[in-house]
Amino acid sequence: AQSVTQPDIHITVSEGASLELRCNYSYGATPYLFWYVQSPGQGLQLLLKYFSGDTLVQGIKGFEAEFKRSQSSFNLRKPSVHWSDAAEYFCAVGPNTGKLIFGQGTTLQVKP
Amino acid sequence: ETGVTQTPRHLVMGMTNKKSLKCEQHLGHNAMYWYKQSAKKPLELMFVYNFKEQTENNSVPSRFSPECPNSSHLFLHLHTLQPEDSALYLCASSQGTGTSGVHGETQYFGPGTRLLVL
C-alpha cells in the first residue's frame, strides 16, 4: 500500500541550529515527492518537490531535501533555523492521478 | 485577489443544517481539489476535478456533495453532517493537463475553512 511516514510528530530546535525532518515513503514506482509547510491558520505552501534528476533539491526559504531511493526517504534539511520557520511540515507522495498522499506532519518549534 | 481563496473561513453548523463551502482560484488552473484535515491525522483527499469533470472521489460520504461549475470555482455542499466531520477543509488547485491527468503537478492551497459541527 502507498503510504508516507513522518516519524517525528514534534521537534524542537534552537534558533540558528540545523534541522532535519524525516520522511519515509512506500510506493511501487518512482514517486513524485513534495514538502509543504503550514503556518497556523494558513493553507499549505510548497517548499520543494522532486520529480527526477538531481536527488538533492533546493527549495524556498533555504530548505533542501535529498531523495534516497535505497532508503525510500526524502528528508528535509535546513542549515540554520529561524524563528519564523516554526510551523507544521508535511511530506507528500504524488502518483499519477493528482492523489497526493500526505504524512501525518511534523510540528517544528524553534527556541530563541 | 490572488492565489486560492476560500469562504467562509470559519463555519459552525448543526447536524440538520445545509451549508456550502466555496473555493475560488485566480491562477488560471484547470484542476481543483478538496481535502479534509483533521487533528492528528494526515490530510485526506476527498475529491479531484480536472477540467470541470470529477476524476476522483475518495469514498467520501454522500453528505458531502461537490460542485465544479467552471475551472475557477469549486463548492462543497454540506448536509446532515456529523460531529466527526468537524475539521479544516482545504481547497487546492493545479495546472491540470487535460487528457494526461494531473500527473505530479504542484498543488496550490487555500487557507481553508474551519468547520465545527454541533
CSV table of C-alpha atoms in Angstrom, one decimal, chain B residues 66-115:
chain,number,residue,atom,x,y,z
B,66,PRO,CA,-19.0,18.7,-4.6
B,67,GLU,CA,-19.8,21.0,-7.4
B,68,CYS,CA,-17.5,22.5,-10.0
B,69,PRO,CA,-19.3,24.9,-12.3
B,70,ASN,CA,-16.2,26.1,-14.0
B,71,SER,CA,-12.4,25.7,-13.7
B,72,SER,CA,-12.1,28.7,-11.3
B,73,HIS,CA,-14.8,27.7,-8.8
B,74,LEU,CA,-15.3,24.7,-6.6
B,75,PHE,CA,-18.1,24.2,-4.0
B,76,LEU,CA,-18.6,21.7,-1.3
B,77,HIS,CA,-22.2,21.3,-0.3
B,78,LEU,CA,-22.8,20.0,3.2
B,79,HIS,CA,-26.0,18.5,4.7
B,80,THR,CA,-26.8,16.4,7.7
B,81,LEU,CA,-23.2,16.3,8.9
B,82,GLN,CA,-21.9,14.5,11.9
B,83,PRO,CA,-19.7,15.9,14.7
B,84,GLU,CA,-16.8,13.8,13.4
B,85,ASP,CA,-16.9,15.9,10.2
B,86,SER,CA,-15.6,18.9,12.2
B,87,ALA,CA,-12.2,19.7,10.5
B,88,LEU,CA,-10.3,22.1,8.4
B,89,TYR,CA,-11.4,21.8,4.8
B,90,LEU,CA,-8.7,22.8,2.3
B,91,CYS,CA,-9.1,23.6,-1.4
B,92,ALA,CA,-6.3,23.3,-3.8
B,93,SER,CA,-5.7,23.9,-7.5
B,94,SER,CA,-3.1,22.8,-10.1
B,95,GLN,CA,-2.4,23.4,-13.7
B,96,GLY,CA,-4.4,20.4,-15.0
B,97,THR,CA,-3.0,18.7,-18.0
B,98,GLY,CA,-6.1,17.6,-19.9
B,99,THR,CA,-6.1,14.0,-21.0
B,100,SER,CA,-2.9,13.2,-19.3
B,101,GLY,CA,-4.4,14.0,-15.9
B,102,VAL,CA,-2.7,15.9,-13.1
B,103,HIS,CA,0.4,13.8,-13.0
B,104,GLY,CA,2.7,15.0,-10.3
B,105,GLU,CA,1.6,18.6,-10.5
B,106,THR,CA,2.3,21.2,-7.8
B,107,GLN,CA,-0.9,22.0,-5.9
B,108,TYR,CA,-1.6,25.4,-4.5
B,109,PHE,CA,-3.7,25.5,-1.4
B,110,GLY,CA,-6.2,28.0,0.0
B,111,PRO,CA,-6.3,28.9,3.7
B,112,GLY,CA,-9.1,26.5,4.5
B,113,THR,CA,-12.5,26.6,6.1
B,114,ARG,CA,-12.6,25.6,9.8
B,115,LEU,CA,-15.8,23.7,10.2
